[in-house]
Short mmCIF file of C-alpha atoms in Angstrom, two decimals:
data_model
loop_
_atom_site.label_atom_id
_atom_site.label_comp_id
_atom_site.label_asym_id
_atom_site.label_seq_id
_atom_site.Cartn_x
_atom_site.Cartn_y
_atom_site.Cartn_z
CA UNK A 1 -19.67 -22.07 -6.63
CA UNK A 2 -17.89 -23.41 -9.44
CA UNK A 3 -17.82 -19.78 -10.99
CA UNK A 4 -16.41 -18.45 -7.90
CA UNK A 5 -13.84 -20.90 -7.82
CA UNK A 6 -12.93 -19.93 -11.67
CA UNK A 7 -12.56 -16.23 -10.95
CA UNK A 8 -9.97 -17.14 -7.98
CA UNK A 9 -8.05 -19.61 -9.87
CA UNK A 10 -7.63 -16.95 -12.56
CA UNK A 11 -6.54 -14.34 -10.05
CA UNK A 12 -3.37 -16.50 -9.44
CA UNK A 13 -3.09 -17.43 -12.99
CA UNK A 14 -0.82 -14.54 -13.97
CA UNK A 15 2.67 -15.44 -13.36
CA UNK A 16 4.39 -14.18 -16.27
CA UNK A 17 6.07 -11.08 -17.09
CA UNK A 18 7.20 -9.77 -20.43
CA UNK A 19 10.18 -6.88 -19.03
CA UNK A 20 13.56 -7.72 -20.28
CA UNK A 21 16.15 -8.77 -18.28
CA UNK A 22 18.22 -5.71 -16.68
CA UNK A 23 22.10 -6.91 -16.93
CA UNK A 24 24.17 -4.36 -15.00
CA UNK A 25 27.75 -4.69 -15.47
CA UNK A 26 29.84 -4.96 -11.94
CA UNK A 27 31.65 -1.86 -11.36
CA UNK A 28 35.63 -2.46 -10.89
CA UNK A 29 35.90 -1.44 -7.14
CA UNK A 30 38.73 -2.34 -4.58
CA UNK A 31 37.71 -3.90 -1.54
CA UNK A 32 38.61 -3.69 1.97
CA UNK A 33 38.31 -5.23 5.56
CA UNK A 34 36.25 -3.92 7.95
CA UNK A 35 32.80 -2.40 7.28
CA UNK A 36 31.92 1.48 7.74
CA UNK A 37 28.32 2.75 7.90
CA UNK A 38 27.32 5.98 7.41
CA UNK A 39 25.92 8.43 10.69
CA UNK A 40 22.88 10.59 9.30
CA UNK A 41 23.61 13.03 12.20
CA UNK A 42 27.36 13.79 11.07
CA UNK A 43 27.05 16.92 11.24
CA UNK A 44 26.92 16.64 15.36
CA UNK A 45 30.39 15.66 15.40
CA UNK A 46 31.71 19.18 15.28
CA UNK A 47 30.22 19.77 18.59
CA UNK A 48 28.67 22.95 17.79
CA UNK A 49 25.24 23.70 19.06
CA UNK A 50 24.54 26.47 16.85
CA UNK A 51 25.73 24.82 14.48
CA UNK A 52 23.34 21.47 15.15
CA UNK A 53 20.20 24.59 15.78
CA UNK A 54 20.58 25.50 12.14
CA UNK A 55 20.65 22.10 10.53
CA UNK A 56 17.60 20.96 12.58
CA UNK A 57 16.12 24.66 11.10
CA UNK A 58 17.08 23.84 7.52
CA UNK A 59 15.34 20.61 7.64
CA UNK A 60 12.09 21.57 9.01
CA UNK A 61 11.86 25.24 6.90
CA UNK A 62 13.46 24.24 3.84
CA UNK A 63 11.66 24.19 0.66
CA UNK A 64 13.38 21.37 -1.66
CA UNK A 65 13.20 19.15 1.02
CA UNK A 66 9.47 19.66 1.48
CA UNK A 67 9.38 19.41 -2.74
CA UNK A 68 11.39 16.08 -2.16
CA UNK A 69 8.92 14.82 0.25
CA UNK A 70 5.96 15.83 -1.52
CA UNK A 71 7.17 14.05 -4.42
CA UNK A 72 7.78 11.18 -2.05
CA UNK A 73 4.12 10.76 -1.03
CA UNK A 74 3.02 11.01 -4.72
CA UNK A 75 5.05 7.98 -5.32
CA UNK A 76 3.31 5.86 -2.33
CA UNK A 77 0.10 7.30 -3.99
CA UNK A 78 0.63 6.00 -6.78
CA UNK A 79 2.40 2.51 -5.29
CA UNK A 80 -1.22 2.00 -3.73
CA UNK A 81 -3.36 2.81 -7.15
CA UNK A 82 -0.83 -0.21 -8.68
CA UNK A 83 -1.34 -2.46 -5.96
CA UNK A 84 -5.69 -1.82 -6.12
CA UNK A 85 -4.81 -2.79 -10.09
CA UNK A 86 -3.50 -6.50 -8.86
CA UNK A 87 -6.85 -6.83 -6.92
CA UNK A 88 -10.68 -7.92 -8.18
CA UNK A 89 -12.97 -4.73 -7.76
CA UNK A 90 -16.41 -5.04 -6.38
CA UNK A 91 -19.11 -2.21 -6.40
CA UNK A 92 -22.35 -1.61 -4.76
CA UNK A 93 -24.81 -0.22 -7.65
CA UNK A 94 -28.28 0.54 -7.32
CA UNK A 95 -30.81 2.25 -9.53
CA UNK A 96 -34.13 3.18 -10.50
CA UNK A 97 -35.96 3.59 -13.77
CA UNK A 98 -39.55 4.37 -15.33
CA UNK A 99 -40.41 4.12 -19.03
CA UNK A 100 -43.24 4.53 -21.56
CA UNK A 101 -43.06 2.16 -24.25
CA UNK A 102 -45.46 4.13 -27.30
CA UNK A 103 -48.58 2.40 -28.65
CA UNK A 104 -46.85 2.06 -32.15
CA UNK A 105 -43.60 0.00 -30.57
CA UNK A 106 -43.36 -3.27 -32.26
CA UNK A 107 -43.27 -5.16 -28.96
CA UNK A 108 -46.55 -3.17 -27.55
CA UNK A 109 -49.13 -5.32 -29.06
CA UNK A 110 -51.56 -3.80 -26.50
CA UNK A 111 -53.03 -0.80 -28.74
CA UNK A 112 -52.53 1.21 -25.40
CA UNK A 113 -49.63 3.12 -23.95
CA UNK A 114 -47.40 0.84 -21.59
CA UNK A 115 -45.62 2.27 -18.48
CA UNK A 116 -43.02 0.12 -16.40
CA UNK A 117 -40.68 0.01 -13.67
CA UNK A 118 -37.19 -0.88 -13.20
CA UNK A 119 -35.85 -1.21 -9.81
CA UNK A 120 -32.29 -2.90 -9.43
CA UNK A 121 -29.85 -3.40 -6.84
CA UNK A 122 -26.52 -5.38 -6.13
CA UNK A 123 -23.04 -5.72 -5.97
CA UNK A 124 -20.86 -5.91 -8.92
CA UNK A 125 -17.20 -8.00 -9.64
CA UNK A 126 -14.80 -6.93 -12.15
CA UNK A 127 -11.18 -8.61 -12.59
CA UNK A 128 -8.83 -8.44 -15.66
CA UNK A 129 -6.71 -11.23 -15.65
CA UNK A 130 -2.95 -10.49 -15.33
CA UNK A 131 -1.95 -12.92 -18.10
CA UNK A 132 1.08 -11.44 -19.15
CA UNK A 133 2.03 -9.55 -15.71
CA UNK A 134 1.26 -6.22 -16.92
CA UNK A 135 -0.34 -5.54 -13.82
CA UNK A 136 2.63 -7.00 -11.78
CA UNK A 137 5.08 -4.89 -13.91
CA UNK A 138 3.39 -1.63 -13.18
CA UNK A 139 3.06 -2.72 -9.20
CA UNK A 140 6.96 -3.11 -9.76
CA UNK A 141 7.60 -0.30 -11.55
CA UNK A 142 5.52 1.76 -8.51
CA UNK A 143 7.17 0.28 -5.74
CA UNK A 144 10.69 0.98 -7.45
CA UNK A 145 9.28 4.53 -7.96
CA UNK A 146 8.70 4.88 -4.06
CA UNK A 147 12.11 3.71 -3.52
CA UNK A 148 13.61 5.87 -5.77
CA UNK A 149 11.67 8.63 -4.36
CA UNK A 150 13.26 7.66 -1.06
CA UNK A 151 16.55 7.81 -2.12
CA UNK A 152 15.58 11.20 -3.82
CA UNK A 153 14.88 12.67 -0.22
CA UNK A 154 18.10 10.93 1.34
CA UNK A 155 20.16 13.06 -1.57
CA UNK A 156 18.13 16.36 -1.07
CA UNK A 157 18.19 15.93 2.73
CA UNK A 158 22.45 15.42 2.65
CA UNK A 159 22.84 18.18 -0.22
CA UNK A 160 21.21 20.55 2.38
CA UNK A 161 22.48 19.71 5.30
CA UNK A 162 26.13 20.07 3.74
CA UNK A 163 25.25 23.19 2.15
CA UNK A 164 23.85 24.72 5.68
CA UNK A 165 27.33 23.54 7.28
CA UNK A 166 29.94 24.61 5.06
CA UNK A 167 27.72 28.00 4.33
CA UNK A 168 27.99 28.09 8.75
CA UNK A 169 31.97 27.45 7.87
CA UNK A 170 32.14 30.18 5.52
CA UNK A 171 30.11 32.67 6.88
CA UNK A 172 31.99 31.80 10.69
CA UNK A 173 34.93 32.06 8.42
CA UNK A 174 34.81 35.62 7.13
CA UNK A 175 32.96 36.59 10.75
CA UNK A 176 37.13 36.36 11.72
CA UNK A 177 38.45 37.96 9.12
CA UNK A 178 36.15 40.99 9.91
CA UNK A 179 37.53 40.80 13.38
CA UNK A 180 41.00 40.77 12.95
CA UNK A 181 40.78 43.07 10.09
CA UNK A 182 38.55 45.13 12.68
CA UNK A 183 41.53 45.00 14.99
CA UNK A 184 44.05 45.86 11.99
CA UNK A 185 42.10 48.95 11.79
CA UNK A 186 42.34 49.83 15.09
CA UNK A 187 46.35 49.36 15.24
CA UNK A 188 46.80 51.56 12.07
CA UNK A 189 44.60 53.84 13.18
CA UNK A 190 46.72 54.60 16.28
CA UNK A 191 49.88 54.10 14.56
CA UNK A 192 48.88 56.88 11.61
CA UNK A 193 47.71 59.25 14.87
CA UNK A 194 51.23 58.98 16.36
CA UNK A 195 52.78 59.74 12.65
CA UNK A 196 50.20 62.61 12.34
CA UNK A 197 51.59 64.27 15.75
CA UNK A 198 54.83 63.45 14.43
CA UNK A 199 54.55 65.03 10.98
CA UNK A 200 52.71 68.17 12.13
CA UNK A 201 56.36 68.76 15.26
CA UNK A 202 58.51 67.59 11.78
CA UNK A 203 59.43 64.56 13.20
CA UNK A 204 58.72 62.33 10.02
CA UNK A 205 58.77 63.44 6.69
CA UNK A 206 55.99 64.12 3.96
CA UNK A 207 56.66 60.36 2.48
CA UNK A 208 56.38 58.96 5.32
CA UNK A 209 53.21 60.58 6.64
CA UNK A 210 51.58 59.48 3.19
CA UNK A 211 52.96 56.16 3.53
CA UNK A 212 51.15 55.32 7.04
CA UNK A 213 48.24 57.37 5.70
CA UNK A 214 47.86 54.94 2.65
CA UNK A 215 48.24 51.50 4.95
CA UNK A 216 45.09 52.40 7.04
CA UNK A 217 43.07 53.71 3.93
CA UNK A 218 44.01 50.23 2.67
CA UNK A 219 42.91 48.31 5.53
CA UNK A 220 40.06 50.85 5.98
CA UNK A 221 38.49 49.25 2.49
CA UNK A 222 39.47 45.69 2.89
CA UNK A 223 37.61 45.99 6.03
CA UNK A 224 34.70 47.12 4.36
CA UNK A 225 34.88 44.43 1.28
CA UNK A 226 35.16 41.71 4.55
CA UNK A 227 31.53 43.14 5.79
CA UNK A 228 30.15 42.96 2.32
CA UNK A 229 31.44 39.25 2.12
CA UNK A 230 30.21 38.16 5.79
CA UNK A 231 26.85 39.46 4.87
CA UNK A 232 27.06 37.32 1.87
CA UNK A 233 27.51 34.21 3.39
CA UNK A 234 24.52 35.42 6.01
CA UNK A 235 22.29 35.67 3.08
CA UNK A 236 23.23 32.81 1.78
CA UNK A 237 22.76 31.02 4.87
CA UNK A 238 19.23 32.64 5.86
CA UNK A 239 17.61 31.56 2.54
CA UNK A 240 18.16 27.81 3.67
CA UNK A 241 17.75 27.91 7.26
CA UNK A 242 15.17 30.89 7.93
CA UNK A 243 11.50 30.69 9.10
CA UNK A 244 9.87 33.80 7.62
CA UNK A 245 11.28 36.81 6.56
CA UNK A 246 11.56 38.71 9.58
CA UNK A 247 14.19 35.85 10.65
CA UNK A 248 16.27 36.74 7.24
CA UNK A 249 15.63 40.31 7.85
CA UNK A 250 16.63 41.16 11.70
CA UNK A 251 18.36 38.03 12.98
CA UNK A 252 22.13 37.74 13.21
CA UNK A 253 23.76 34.06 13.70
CA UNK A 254 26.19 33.13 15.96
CA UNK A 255 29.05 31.25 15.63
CA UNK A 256 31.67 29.42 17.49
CA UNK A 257 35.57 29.74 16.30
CA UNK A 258 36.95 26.59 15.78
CA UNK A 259 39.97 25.38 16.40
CA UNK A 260 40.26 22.43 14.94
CA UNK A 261 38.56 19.74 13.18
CA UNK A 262 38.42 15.96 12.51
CA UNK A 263 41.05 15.07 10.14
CA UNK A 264 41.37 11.25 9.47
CA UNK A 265 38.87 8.85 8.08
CA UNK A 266 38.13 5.61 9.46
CA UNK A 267 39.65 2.63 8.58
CA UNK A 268 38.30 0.15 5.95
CA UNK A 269 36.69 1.81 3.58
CA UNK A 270 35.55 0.20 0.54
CA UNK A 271 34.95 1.61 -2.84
CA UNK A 272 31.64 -0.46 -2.65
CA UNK A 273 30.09 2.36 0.01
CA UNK A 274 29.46 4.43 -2.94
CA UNK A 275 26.57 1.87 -3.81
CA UNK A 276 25.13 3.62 -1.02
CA UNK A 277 24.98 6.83 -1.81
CA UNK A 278 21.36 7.60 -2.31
CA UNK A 279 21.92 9.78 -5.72
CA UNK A 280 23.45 6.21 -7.16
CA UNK A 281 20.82 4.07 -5.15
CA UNK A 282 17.68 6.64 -6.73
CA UNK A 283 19.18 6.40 -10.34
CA UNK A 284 19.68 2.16 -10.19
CA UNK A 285 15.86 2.35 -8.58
CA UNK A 286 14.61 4.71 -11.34
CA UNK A 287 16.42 2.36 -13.97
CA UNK A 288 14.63 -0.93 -12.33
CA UNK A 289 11.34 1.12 -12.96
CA UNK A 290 11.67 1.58 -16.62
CA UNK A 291 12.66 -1.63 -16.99
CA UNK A 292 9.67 -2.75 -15.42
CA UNK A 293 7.65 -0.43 -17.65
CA UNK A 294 9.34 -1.63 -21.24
CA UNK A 295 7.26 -5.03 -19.87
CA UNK A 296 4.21 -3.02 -19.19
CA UNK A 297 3.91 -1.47 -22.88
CA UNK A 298 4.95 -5.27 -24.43
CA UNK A 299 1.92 -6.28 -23.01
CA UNK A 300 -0.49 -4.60 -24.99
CA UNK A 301 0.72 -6.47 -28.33
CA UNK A 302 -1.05 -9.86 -26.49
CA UNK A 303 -4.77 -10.21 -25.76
CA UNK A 304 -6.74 -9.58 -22.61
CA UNK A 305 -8.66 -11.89 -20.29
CA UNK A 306 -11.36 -9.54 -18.13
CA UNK A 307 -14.19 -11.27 -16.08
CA UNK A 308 -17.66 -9.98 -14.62
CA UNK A 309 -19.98 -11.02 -12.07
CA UNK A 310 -22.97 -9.20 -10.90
CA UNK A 311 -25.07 -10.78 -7.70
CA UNK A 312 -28.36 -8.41 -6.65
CA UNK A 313 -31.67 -7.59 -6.98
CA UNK A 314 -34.35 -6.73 -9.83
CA UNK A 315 -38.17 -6.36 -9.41
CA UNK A 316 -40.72 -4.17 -11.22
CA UNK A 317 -42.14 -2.60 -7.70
CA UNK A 318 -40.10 -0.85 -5.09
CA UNK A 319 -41.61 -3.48 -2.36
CA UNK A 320 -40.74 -6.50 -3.97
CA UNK A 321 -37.19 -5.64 -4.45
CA UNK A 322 -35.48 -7.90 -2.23
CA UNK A 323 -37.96 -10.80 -1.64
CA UNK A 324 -38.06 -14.15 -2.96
CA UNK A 325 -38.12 -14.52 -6.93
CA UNK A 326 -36.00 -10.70 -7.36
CA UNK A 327 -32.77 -12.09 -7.08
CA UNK A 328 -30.61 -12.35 -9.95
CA UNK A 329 -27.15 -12.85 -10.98
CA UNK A 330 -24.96 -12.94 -13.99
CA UNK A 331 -21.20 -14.25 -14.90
CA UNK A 332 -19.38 -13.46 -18.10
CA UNK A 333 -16.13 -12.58 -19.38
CA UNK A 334 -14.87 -10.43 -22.71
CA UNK A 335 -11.57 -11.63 -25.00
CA UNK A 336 -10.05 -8.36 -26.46
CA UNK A 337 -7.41 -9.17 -29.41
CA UNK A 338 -5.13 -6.45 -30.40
CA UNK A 339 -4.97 -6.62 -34.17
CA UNK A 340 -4.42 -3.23 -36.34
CA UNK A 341 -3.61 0.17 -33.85
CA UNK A 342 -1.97 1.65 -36.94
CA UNK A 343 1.76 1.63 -34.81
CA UNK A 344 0.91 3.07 -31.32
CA UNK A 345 1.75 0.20 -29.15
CA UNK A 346 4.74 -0.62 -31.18
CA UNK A 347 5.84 3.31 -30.61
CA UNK A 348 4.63 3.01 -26.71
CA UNK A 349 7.20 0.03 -26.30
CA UNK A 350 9.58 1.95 -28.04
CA UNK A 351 9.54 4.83 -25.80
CA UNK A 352 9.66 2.26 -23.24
CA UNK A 353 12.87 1.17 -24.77
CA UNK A 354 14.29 4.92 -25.15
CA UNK A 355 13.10 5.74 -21.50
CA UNK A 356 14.99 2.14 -20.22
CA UNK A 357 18.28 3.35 -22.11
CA UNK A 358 18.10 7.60 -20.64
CA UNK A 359 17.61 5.83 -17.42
CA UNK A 360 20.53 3.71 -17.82
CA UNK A 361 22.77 6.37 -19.06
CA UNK A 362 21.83 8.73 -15.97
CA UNK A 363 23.00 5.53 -13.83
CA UNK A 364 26.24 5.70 -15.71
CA UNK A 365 26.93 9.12 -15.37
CA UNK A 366 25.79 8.92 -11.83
CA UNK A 367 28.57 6.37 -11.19
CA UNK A 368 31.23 8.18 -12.98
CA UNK A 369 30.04 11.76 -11.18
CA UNK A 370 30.54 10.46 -7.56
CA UNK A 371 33.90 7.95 -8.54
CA UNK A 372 35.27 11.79 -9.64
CA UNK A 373 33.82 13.70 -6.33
CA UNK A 374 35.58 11.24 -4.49
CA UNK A 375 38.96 11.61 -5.85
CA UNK A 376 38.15 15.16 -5.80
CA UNK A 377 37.06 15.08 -2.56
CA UNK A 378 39.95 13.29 -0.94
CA UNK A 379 42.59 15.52 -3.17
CA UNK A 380 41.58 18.63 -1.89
CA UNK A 381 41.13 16.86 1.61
CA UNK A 382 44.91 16.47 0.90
CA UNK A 383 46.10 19.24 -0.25
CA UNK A 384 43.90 21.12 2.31
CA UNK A 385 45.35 19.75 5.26
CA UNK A 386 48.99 20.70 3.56
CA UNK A 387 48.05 24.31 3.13
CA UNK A 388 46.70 24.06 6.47
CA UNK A 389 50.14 23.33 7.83
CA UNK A 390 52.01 25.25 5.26
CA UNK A 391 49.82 28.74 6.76
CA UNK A 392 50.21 27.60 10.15
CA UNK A 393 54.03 27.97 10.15
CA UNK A 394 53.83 31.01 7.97
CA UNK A 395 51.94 32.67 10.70
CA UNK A 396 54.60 31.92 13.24
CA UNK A 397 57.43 32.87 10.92
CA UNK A 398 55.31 36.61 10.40
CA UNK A 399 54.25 36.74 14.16
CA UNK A 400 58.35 36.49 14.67
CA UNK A 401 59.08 38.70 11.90
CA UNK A 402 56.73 41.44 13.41
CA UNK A 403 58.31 41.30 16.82
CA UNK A 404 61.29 41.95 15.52
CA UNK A 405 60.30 44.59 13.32
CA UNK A 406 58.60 46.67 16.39
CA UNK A 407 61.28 46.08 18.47
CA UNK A 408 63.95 47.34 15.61
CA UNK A 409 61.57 49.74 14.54
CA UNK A 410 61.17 51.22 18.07
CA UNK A 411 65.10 51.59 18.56
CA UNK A 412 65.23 53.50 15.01
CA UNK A 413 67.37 50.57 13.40
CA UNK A 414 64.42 50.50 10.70
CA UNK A 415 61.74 52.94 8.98
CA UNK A 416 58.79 53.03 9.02
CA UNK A 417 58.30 51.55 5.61
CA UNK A 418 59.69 48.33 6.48
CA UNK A 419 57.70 48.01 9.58
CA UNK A 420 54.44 48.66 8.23
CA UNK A 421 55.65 45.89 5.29
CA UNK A 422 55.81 43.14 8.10
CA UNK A 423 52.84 44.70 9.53
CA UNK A 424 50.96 44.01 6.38
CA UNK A 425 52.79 40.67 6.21
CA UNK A 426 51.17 39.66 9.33
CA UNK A 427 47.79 40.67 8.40
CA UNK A 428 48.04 38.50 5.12
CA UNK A 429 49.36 35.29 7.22
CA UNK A 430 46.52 35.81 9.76
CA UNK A 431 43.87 36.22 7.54
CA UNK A 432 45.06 32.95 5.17
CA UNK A 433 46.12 30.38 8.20
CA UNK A 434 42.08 31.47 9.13
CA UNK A 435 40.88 30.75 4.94
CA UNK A 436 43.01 27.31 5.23
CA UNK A 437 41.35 26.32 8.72
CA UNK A 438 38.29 26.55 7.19
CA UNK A 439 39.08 24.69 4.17
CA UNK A 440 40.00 22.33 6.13
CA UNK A 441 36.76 21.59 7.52
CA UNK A 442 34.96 22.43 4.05
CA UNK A 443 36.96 19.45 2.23
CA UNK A 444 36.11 17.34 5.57
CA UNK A 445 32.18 18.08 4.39
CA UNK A 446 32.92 17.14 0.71
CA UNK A 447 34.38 14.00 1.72
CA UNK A 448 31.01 12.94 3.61
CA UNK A 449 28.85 14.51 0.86
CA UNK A 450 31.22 12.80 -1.63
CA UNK A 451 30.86 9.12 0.39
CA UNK A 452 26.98 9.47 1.03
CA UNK A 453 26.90 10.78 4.54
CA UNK A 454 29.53 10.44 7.84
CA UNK A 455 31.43 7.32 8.95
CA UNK A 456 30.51 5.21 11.38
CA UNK A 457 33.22 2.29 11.68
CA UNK A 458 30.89 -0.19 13.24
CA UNK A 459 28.24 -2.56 12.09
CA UNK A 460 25.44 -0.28 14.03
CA UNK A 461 26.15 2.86 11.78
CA UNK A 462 22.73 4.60 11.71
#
């Protein structure tokens, strides 16, 4: 009993632990009122149904997110071998052996040959004491591996998701182009039939003709260049979102124009929500691991504690095993000193070290990459929404411009030259006011990416 109560009472012995301290300097940030969580379903908010199809797709068919998780449930994995190491092990053993011990053997004092058996069953306790917490450190270092691993899918999940929706931007994007480039085509190609009747009566001129001939050759091969770049974006699109390859081969995807898009951010945000992006959240977890693990490699400069116990059976005859005068048991424990390993454990706890300080500069950079996506972010949210407005008045100005061209053009105050120039004018302003709408709503999805997911201004943000 007493033994029992030994190998319990060194179980909760180890309570040390040799990792260093981890010191992380406070990052400068400037506070606000008013909390904002983040929505994991942002997305949604544009309303678009094809839109939300083709997320949900991405994250059920996409391959780095099944990597990520993968490489999730290898961390739990190995959270649970770490946690077994914290615990005494008991086996069940059993065995059986016959010998012949020779007539010459110094114990055989017999003259004859001896034969005996060896039956033996039981259950056998093992334990190493955790006297310096090596055991704890590497539990630590497992279940910071699992978080990081967490944090790992979070990022992979939000890079794909905003990948998937500005790729359904860009691709929706040059989907109107192609129309109203398709429609271009069709005007020009009316208005160079009317100056082909006209030049063949000598109405207009060779200049002329050649003039209206070049305009719809013109449009004729941006139109083309505009399918070449929708089916871009479509292929782009297909590898993230598609089942199987008949999916990327034969399926078109819809799209819904849009019109407009949320353009403000919610009030009180703090520079402290970056904390929660999960790329900065992984890299301070993967940091807190190798931390742990500089303790792990100390520990093998210090000796180790391990105890035994075996409780079971032994008898020379299979019938007798388990009755009265077969049992047997046995208690010890083994003292292991480190003394001369000719400079491995030193090395081990210096890649330890090295490890620590990589892991710590990745946090760094970490920091500093999504402090600059931010600004970024927000800029070109800026300047987006000015360009935005800036194309949306040029539009009007050309739409105004080309009335009065047709109507001065169709009372012969004007040649054909000039109204084919506001024409073309036209075209441009359409096709840019429809670029800036959707950068609009592309810098929108680099703010969220750039924050860690979409605002919720509420204390119930999912």
């Amino acid at each position: 009993m007493r033994s029992i109560l030994w190998i319990f009472l060194a179980f909760f012995m180890g309570a040390c632990s040799l990792k260093p301290s981890l010191d992380l300097k406070d990052a400068n940030f400037t506070s606000t009122e008013g909390p904002v969580n983040f929505s994991k379903e942002w997305w949604r908010d544009f309303s678009d149904e094809r839109l939300n199809a083709l997320v949900e797709k991405a994250l059920k068919n996409n391959a780095d997110l099944r990597l990520a998780a993968i490489n999730l449930e290898r961390a739990s994995a190995e959270l649970g071998i770490s946690r077994s190491e914290l615990l005494p092990k008991l086996d069940g053993s059993a065995g059986a052996s016959r010998n012949k011990s020779a007539i010459n053997a110094p114990a055989n004092r017999t003259g004859n040959f001896n034969y005996g058996n060896d039956f033996k069953m039981g259950l056998n306790l093992s334990y190493e004491v955790d006297l310096w917490g090596k055991y704890r450190d590497k539990f630590g270092a497992a279940a910071a591996g699992v978080r990081a691993g967490e944090f790992d899918y979070e990022a992979a999940r939000l890079s794909i998701i905003a990948k998937v929706v500005q790729l359904y931007f860009n691709s929706a994007n040059a989907y109107e182009n192609l129309k109203i480039l398709k429609m271009s085509l069709e005007d020009y190609t009316q208005i160079h039939a009317l100056r082909q009747a006209q030049y063949e009566v000598g109405a207009i001129s060779d200049y002329e003709w050649a003039q209206s001939r070049a305009e719809l050759e013109g449009v004729r091969a941006r139109y083309t260049a505009a399918v070449d770049a929708k089916e871009e974006w479509v292929r782009a699109l297909k590898i993230l979102v598609a089942q199987d390859l008949d999916d990327v081969l034969y399926n078109e995807e819809e799209y819904q124009h849009f019109e407009g898009f949320a353009r403000s951010l919610p009030e009180g945000i703090s520079s402290t929500i970056l904390l929660q992006r999960p790329d900065i959240a992984a890299a301070l977890e993967k940091l807190v691991q190798q931390n742990y693990l500089v303790g792990v490699a100390r520990s093998a400069f210090l000796p180790s504690l391990s105890l035994t116990g075996i409780l079971g059976f032994e008898s020379g005859d299979l019938d007798s095993l388990v009755k009265n005068g077969s049992q047997s048991w046995s208690v010890g424990g083994q003292f292991l000193m480190p003394i001369f390993h000719w400079g491995e454990i030193y090395q081990n706890v210096n890649l330890a070290k090295l490890s620590k300080d990589a892991a710590f500069v990745a946090y760094e950079n970490t920091l500093k990459t999504a402090f600059a996506e931010v600004r970024f972010a927000l800029s070109r949210r800026k300047t987006s929404l000015q360009n935005y407005e800036n194309h949306e008045a040029l539009l009007k100005a050309q739409e105004k411009i080309h009335a009065l061209a047709m109507a001065r053009y169709e009372s012969g105050a004007i040649g054909l030259g000039e109204y084919l120039d506001a024409r073309r004018n036209l075209l441009e302003a359409k096709i840019s006011f429809s670029n800036a709408r959707y950068a609009v709503a592309n810098a929108i999805v680099d703010v969220i990416k750039a924050f860690g997911g979409g605002f919720r201004a509420d204390k119930n943000g999912d």
